[in-house]
Coordinates of N, CA and C in Angstrom, one line a residue:
S1 N 141.7 95.7 103.4 CA 142.8 95.7 102.5 C 144.1 95.9 103.2
D2 N 145.2 95.7 102.4 CA 146.5 95.9 103.0 C 146.7 97.4 103.5
L3 N 146.1 98.3 102.7 CA 146.3 99.7 103.1 C 145.6 100.0 104.4
Y4 N 144.4 99.5 104.7 CA 143.8 99.7 105.9 C 144.5 99.0 107.1
E5 N 145.1 97.8 106.8 CA 145.9 97.1 107.9 C 147.1 98.0 108.2
M6 N 147.8 98.5 107.2 CA 149.0 99.3 107.5 C 148.6 100.6 108.2
I7 N 147.5 101.2 107.8 CA 147.0 102.5 108.5 C 146.6 102.1 110.0
A8 N 146.0 101.0 110.2 CA 145.6 100.6 111.5 C 146.8 100.4 112.4
L9 N 147.8 99.8 111.9 CA 149.1 99.6 112.6 C 149.7 101.0 112.9
L10 N 149.7 101.8 111.9 CA 150.3 103.2 112.1 C 149.5 103.9 113.2
A11 N 148.2 103.7 113.3 CA 147.3 104.4 114.2 C 147.8 104.0 115.7
L12 N 148.3 102.9 115.9 CA 148.8 102.5 117.2 C 150.0 103.4 117.6
V13 N 150.8 103.8 116.6 CA 152.0 104.5 116.8 C 151.8 106.0 116.7
V14 N 151.1 106.5 115.7 CA 150.9 107.9 115.5 C 149.4 108.1 115.1
P15 N 148.6 108.3 116.1 CA 147.1 108.4 115.8 C 146.8 109.6 114.9
S16 N 147.4 110.7 115.0 CA 147.0 111.9 114.2 C 147.4 111.7 112.8
V17 N 148.5 111.0 112.5 CA 148.9 110.8 111.1 C 147.9 109.8 110.5
A18 N 147.6 108.7 111.2 CA 146.7 107.7 110.7 C 145.3 108.3 110.4
A19 N 144.8 109.2 111.3 CA 143.5 109.8 111.0 C 143.6 110.6 109.8
L20 N 144.7 111.3 109.5 CA 144.8 112.1 108.3 C 144.8 111.2 107.1
Q21 N 145.5 110.1 107.2 CA 145.6 109.1 106.1 C 144.2 108.5 105.8
L22 N 143.5 108.1 106.8 CA 142.2 107.5 106.7 C 141.3 108.5 106.0
A23 N 141.3 109.8 106.3 CA 140.5 110.8 105.7 C 140.8 110.9 104.2
A24 N 142.1 110.8 103.9 CA 142.5 111.0 102.5 C 142.1 109.8 101.6
V25 N 142.1 108.6 102.1 CA 141.7 107.4 101.3 C 140.2 107.0 101.4
G26 N 139.5 107.7 102.2 CA 138.1 107.4 102.3 C 137.8 106.1 103.0
P27 N 138.0 106.0 104.3 CA 137.8 104.7 105.0 C 136.4 104.3 105.0
S28 N 136.2 103.0 105.4 CA 134.8 102.5 105.6 C 134.3 103.3 106.8
P29 N 132.9 103.4 106.9 CA 132.3 104.1 108.1 C 132.8 103.5 109.4
A30 N 133.0 102.2 109.5 CA 133.4 101.5 110.8 C 134.8 102.0 111.2
V31 N 135.7 102.1 110.2 CA 137.0 102.5 110.5 C 137.1 104.0 110.8
A32 N 136.3 104.8 110.1 CA 136.3 106.2 110.4 C 135.8 106.5 111.8
R33 N 134.8 105.8 112.3 CA 134.3 106.0 113.6 C 135.3 105.7 114.7
T34 N 136.2 104.7 114.4 CA 137.2 104.4 115.3 C 138.2 105.5 115.6
F35 N 138.5 106.3 114.6 CA 139.5 107.3 114.7 C 139.0 108.8 114.9
Q36 N 137.7 109.0 115.0 CA 137.2 110.3 115.1 C 137.2 110.8 116.6
P37 N 137.8 111.9 116.8 CA 137.9 112.4 118.2 C 136.5 112.9 118.7
V38 N 136.4 113.0 120.0 CA 135.1 113.6 120.5 C 135.2 115.1 120.3
M39 N 134.2 115.6 119.6 CA 134.1 117.0 119.3 C 132.9 117.6 119.8
A40 N 133.0 118.8 120.3 CA 131.9 119.6 120.8 C 131.7 120.8 119.9
E41 N 130.5 121.4 119.9 CA 130.3 122.5 119.0 C 129.8 123.7 119.8
M42 N 130.1 124.9 119.3 CA 129.5 126.1 119.7 C 129.3 127.1 118.5
A43 N 128.7 128.2 118.7 CA 128.5 129.2 117.7 C 127.7 128.6 116.5
N44 N 126.6 127.9 116.9 CA 125.8 127.2 115.9 C 126.6 126.3 114.9
G45 N 127.5 125.6 115.5 CA 128.3 124.6 114.8 C 129.5 125.2 114.0
K46 N 129.7 126.5 114.0 CA 130.8 127.1 113.3 C 132.1 126.9 114.0
M47 N 132.1 126.6 115.3 CA 133.3 126.3 116.1 C 133.2 125.0 116.7
Q48 N 134.1 124.1 116.4 CA 134.2 122.8 117.0 C 135.5 122.7 117.8
F49 N 135.5 121.9 118.9 CA 136.7 121.7 119.7 C 136.7 120.4 120.3
E50 N 137.9 119.9 120.5 CA 138.0 118.6 121.2 C 138.9 118.7 122.4
N51 N 139.4 119.9 122.7 CA 140.3 120.1 123.9 C 139.8 121.3 124.7
V52 N 140.0 121.1 126.0 CA 139.6 122.2 127.0 C 140.9 122.5 127.8
G53 N 141.1 123.8 128.0 CA 142.2 124.2 128.8 C 141.7 124.8 130.2
R54 N 142.5 124.5 131.2 CA 142.2 125.1 132.5 C 143.5 125.9 132.8
E55 N 143.2 127.2 132.9 CA 144.3 128.2 133.2 C 144.4 128.6 134.6
W56 N 145.5 128.6 135.2 CA 145.8 129.2 136.5 C 146.7 130.4 136.2
R57 N 146.3 131.6 136.7 CA 147.1 132.8 136.4 C 147.2 133.7 137.6
C58 N 148.2 134.6 137.5 CA 148.4 135.6 138.6 C 149.2 136.7 138.0
K59 N 149.3 137.8 138.8 CA 150.2 138.9 138.6 C 151.4 138.6 139.5
W60 N 152.6 139.0 139.1 CA 153.8 138.9 139.9 C 154.4 140.2 140.0
N61 N 155.1 140.4 141.1 CA 155.7 141.7 141.5 C 157.1 141.7 140.9
D62 N 157.5 142.8 140.2 CA 158.9 143.0 139.8 C 159.6 143.6 140.9
D63 N 160.6 142.8 141.5 CA 161.4 143.3 142.6 C 162.6 144.1 142.2
G64 N 162.6 144.5 140.9 CA 163.7 145.3 140.4 C 164.6 144.5 139.4
G65 N 164.5 143.2 139.5 CA 165.3 142.3 138.6 C 164.6 142.0 137.3
G66 N 163.3 142.3 137.2 CA 162.6 142.0 136.0 C 162.4 140.5 135.9
K67 N 162.0 140.0 134.7 CA 161.7 138.6 134.5 C 163.0 137.8 134.5
A68 N 164.2 138.4 134.3 CA 165.4 137.7 134.3 C 165.9 137.2 135.7
S69 N 165.5 137.9 136.7 CA 166.0 137.4 138.0 C 165.0 137.7 139.2
S70 N 163.7 137.9 138.9 CA 162.7 138.1 139.9 C 162.6 136.9 140.9
Q71 N 162.7 137.2 142.1 CA 162.6 136.1 143.1 C 161.2 135.5 143.1
T72 N 160.2 136.4 142.8 CA 158.8 135.9 142.8 C 158.7 134.9 141.6
L73 N 159.3 135.2 140.5 CA 159.2 134.2 139.4 C 160.0 132.9 139.7
V74 N 161.1 133.1 140.4 CA 161.9 131.9 140.8 C 161.0 131.0 141.7
D75 N 160.3 131.6 142.6 CA 159.4 130.8 143.5 C 158.2 130.2 142.8
I76 N 157.7 130.9 141.8 CA 156.6 130.4 141.0 C 157.1 129.2 140.1
A77 N 158.3 129.4 139.6 CA 158.9 128.3 138.8 C 159.1 127.0 139.6
D78 N 159.6 127.2 140.9 CA 159.8 126.1 141.8 C 158.4 125.4 142.0
L79 N 157.4 126.2 142.2 CA 156.0 125.6 142.4 C 155.6 124.8 141.2
V80 N 155.8 125.4 140.0 CA 155.4 124.7 138.8 C 156.2 123.3 138.7
D81 N 157.4 123.4 139.0 CA 158.2 122.1 139.0 C 157.7 121.1 139.9
E82 N 157.2 121.5 141.0 CA 156.6 120.6 142.0 C 155.3 119.9 141.5
Y83 N 154.5 120.6 140.8 CA 153.2 120.1 140.3 C 153.1 119.6 138.9
L84 N 154.2 119.9 138.1 CA 154.2 119.6 136.7 C 154.0 118.1 136.4
P85 N 154.6 117.2 137.2 CA 154.4 115.8 136.9 C 153.0 115.3 137.1
A86 N 152.3 115.9 138.1 CA 150.9 115.5 138.3 C 150.0 116.0 137.1
L87 N 150.3 117.2 136.6 CA 149.5 117.7 135.5 C 149.8 116.9 134.2
K88 N 151.1 116.6 134.0 CA 151.4 115.8 132.8 C 150.9 114.4 132.8
A89 N 150.5 113.9 134.0 CA 150.0 112.6 134.2 C 148.6 112.5 133.7
L90 N 147.9 113.6 133.5 CA 146.5 113.6 133.0 C 146.5 113.0 131.6
E91 N 145.6 112.2 131.2 CA 145.5 111.6 129.9 C 145.5 112.7 128.8
G92 N 146.5 112.7 128.0 CA 146.5 113.6 126.8 C 146.9 115.0 127.2
A93 N 147.4 115.3 128.3 CA 147.6 116.7 128.8 C 148.8 117.3 128.1
V94 N 148.6 118.6 127.8 CA 149.7 119.5 127.3 C 149.7 120.7 128.2
V95 N 150.8 121.0 128.8 CA 150.9 122.1 129.7 C 151.8 123.2 129.1
N96 N 151.2 124.4 129.1 CA 151.9 125.6 128.6 C 152.0 126.7 129.7
R97 N 153.2 127.3 129.6 CA 153.4 128.4 130.6 C 153.6 129.7 129.8
A98 N 153.0 130.8 130.2 CA 153.2 132.1 129.6 C 153.6 133.1 130.7
V99 N 154.6 133.9 130.4 CA 155.1 134.9 131.3 C 155.3 136.2 130.5
C100 N 154.7 137.3 131.0 CA 154.9 138.6 130.4 C 155.6 139.5 131.3
G101 N 156.8 140.0 130.9 CA 157.5 140.9 131.7 C 157.0 142.4 131.7
G102 N 156.1 142.7 130.7 CA 155.6 144.0 130.6 C 154.4 144.2 131.5
C103 N 153.4 143.3 131.4 CA 152.2 143.5 132.3 C 152.3 142.6 133.5
L104 N 153.4 141.9 133.7 CA 153.7 141.0 134.9 C 152.6 139.9 135.0
D105 N 152.2 139.3 133.9 CA 151.3 138.1 134.0 C 152.1 136.8 134.1
F106 N 151.6 135.9 134.8 CA 152.1 134.5 134.8 C 150.8 133.6 134.5
K107 N 150.9 132.7 133.6 CA 149.8 131.8 133.3 C 150.3 130.4 133.1
L108 N 149.6 129.5 133.6 CA 149.9 128.0 133.4 C 148.6 127.4 132.9
C109 N 148.6 126.9 131.7 CA 147.4 126.3 131.1 C 147.6 124.8 130.8
T110 N 146.7 124.0 131.4 CA 146.8 122.6 131.1 C 145.6 122.3 130.2
T111 N 145.9 121.8 129.0 CA 144.9 121.4 128.0 C 144.8 119.9 127.9
V112 N 143.6 119.5 128.0 CA 143.3 118.0 127.9 C 142.1 117.8 126.9
P113 N 142.0 116.5 126.4 CA 140.9 116.2 125.6 C 139.6 116.3 126.4
L114 N 138.5 116.4 125.7 CA 137.1 116.5 126.3 C 136.9 115.2 127.2
S115 N 137.4 114.1 126.7 CA 137.1 112.8 127.5 C 137.9 112.8 128.8
T116 N 139.0 113.6 128.9 CA 139.7 113.7 130.2 C 139.2 114.8 131.0
F117 N 138.7 115.9 130.4 CA 138.3 117.1 131.1 C 137.1 116.9 132.0
G118 N 136.1 116.2 131.5 CA 134.9 115.9 132.4 C 135.2 115.4 133.7
P119 N 135.9 114.2 133.8 CA 136.2 113.7 135.1 C 137.2 114.5 135.9
W120 N 138.1 115.2 135.2 CA 139.0 116.1 136.0 C 138.3 117.3 136.6
E121 N 137.3 117.8 135.8 CA 136.5 119.0 136.3 C 135.6 118.5 137.5
E122 N 135.0 117.3 137.4 CA 134.2 116.8 138.5 C 135.0 116.6 139.7
A123 N 136.2 116.3 139.6 CA 137.1 116.1 140.8 C 137.7 117.4 141.3
G124 N 137.4 118.5 140.7 CA 137.9 119.8 141.1 C 139.2 120.2 140.5
H125 N 139.6 119.7 139.4 CA 140.8 120.0 138.7 C 142.1 119.7 139.6
P126 N 142.2 118.6 140.2 CA 143.4 118.4 141.1 C 144.6 118.4 140.2
P127 N 145.7 119.0 140.7 CA 145.9 119.5 142.1 C 145.7 121.0 142.2
E128 N 144.7 121.5 141.5 CA 144.5 123.0 141.5 C 144.4 123.7 142.9
A129 N 143.6 123.2 143.8 CA 143.4 123.8 145.0 C 144.7 124.0 145.8
E130 N 145.5 122.9 145.8 CA 146.8 122.9 146.5 C 147.7 123.9 145.9
F131 N 147.8 123.8 144.5 CA 148.7 124.7 143.8 C 148.3 126.2 144.0
L132 N 147.1 126.5 143.9 CA 146.6 127.9 144.1 C 146.9 128.4 145.5
E133 N 146.7 127.5 146.5 CA 147.0 127.9 147.9 C 148.4 128.3 148.0
K134 N 149.3 127.5 147.5 CA 150.8 127.7 147.6 C 151.2 128.9 146.7
L135 N 150.5 129.1 145.6 CA 150.8 130.3 144.7 C 150.5 131.6 145.4
K136 N 149.3 131.6 146.1 CA 148.9 132.8 146.8 C 149.8 133.1 148.0
A137 N 150.5 132.1 148.5 CA 151.4 132.3 149.6 C 152.8 132.9 149.2
I138 N 153.1 132.9 147.9 CA 154.4 133.4 147.4 C 154.4 134.9 147.5
D139 N 155.4 135.5 148.1 CA 155.6 136.9 148.3 C 155.7 137.5 146.9
G140 N 154.8 138.5 146.6 CA 154.9 139.2 145.3 C 153.8 138.7 144.3
V141 N 153.0 137.7 144.7 CA 152.0 137.2 143.9 C 150.6 137.8 144.3
S142 N 149.9 138.3 143.3 CA 148.5 138.8 143.5 C 147.6 138.4 142.4
F143 N 146.3 138.7 142.6 CA 145.3 138.5 141.6 C 145.3 137.0 141.0
V144 N 145.3 136.1 141.9 CA 145.3 134.7 141.5 C 143.9 134.3 141.0
E145 N 143.8 133.8 139.8 CA 142.5 133.5 139.1 C 142.6 132.2 138.3
T146 N 141.5 131.6 138.0 CA 141.4 130.5 137.1 C 140.4 130.7 136.0
Q147 N 140.5 130.0 134.9 CA 139.6 130.1 133.8 C 139.6 128.8 133.0
T148 N 138.4 128.4 132.6 CA 138.3 127.3 131.7 C 137.9 127.8 130.3
M149 N 138.6 127.3 129.3 CA 138.3 127.7 127.9 C 138.6 126.6 126.9
T150 N 138.0 126.7 125.8 CA 138.3 125.7 124.7 C 139.7 126.1 124.2
N151 N 140.4 125.1 123.7 CA 141.7 125.3 123.2 C 141.9 124.4 122.0
Q152 N 141.8 124.9 120.8 CA 141.8 124.1 119.6 C 142.7 124.6 118.6
V153 N 143.6 123.8 118.1 CA 144.5 124.1 117.0 C 143.7 124.2 115.7
L154 N 143.9 125.3 114.9 CA 143.1 125.5 113.7 C 144.0 125.2 112.5

């Protein structure tokens, strides 16, 4: 029908909006399969997710300037700037940065769809090894760690 043609065209431009519209009008099973994301389950099916985040984190030393002027944070920011294009080049990647001036945490989390995560994980999460090596070399950085976790908007 014309409605499905319009929604299919919209799907090329805005996939999430098209998926919502298809759900609202009750698409044919063939069309619905086309727009369903890959979902995984845990907690006996009570939690579903389609995205996985890889977090790189550390503690940073407050040299007296706090988060407003810490040289350690400046150096970390420069390192992030160096590697951000490679992270954003991952299919469907969203990169988030979190900094706490109270507990002196720095976290960089790259979230990707399941379909991207598998191959990225098998390859060792590049450029993770390089990034972490340089992060550890920054004066004032300690407790460098990584963590993989689901990351789903509810």
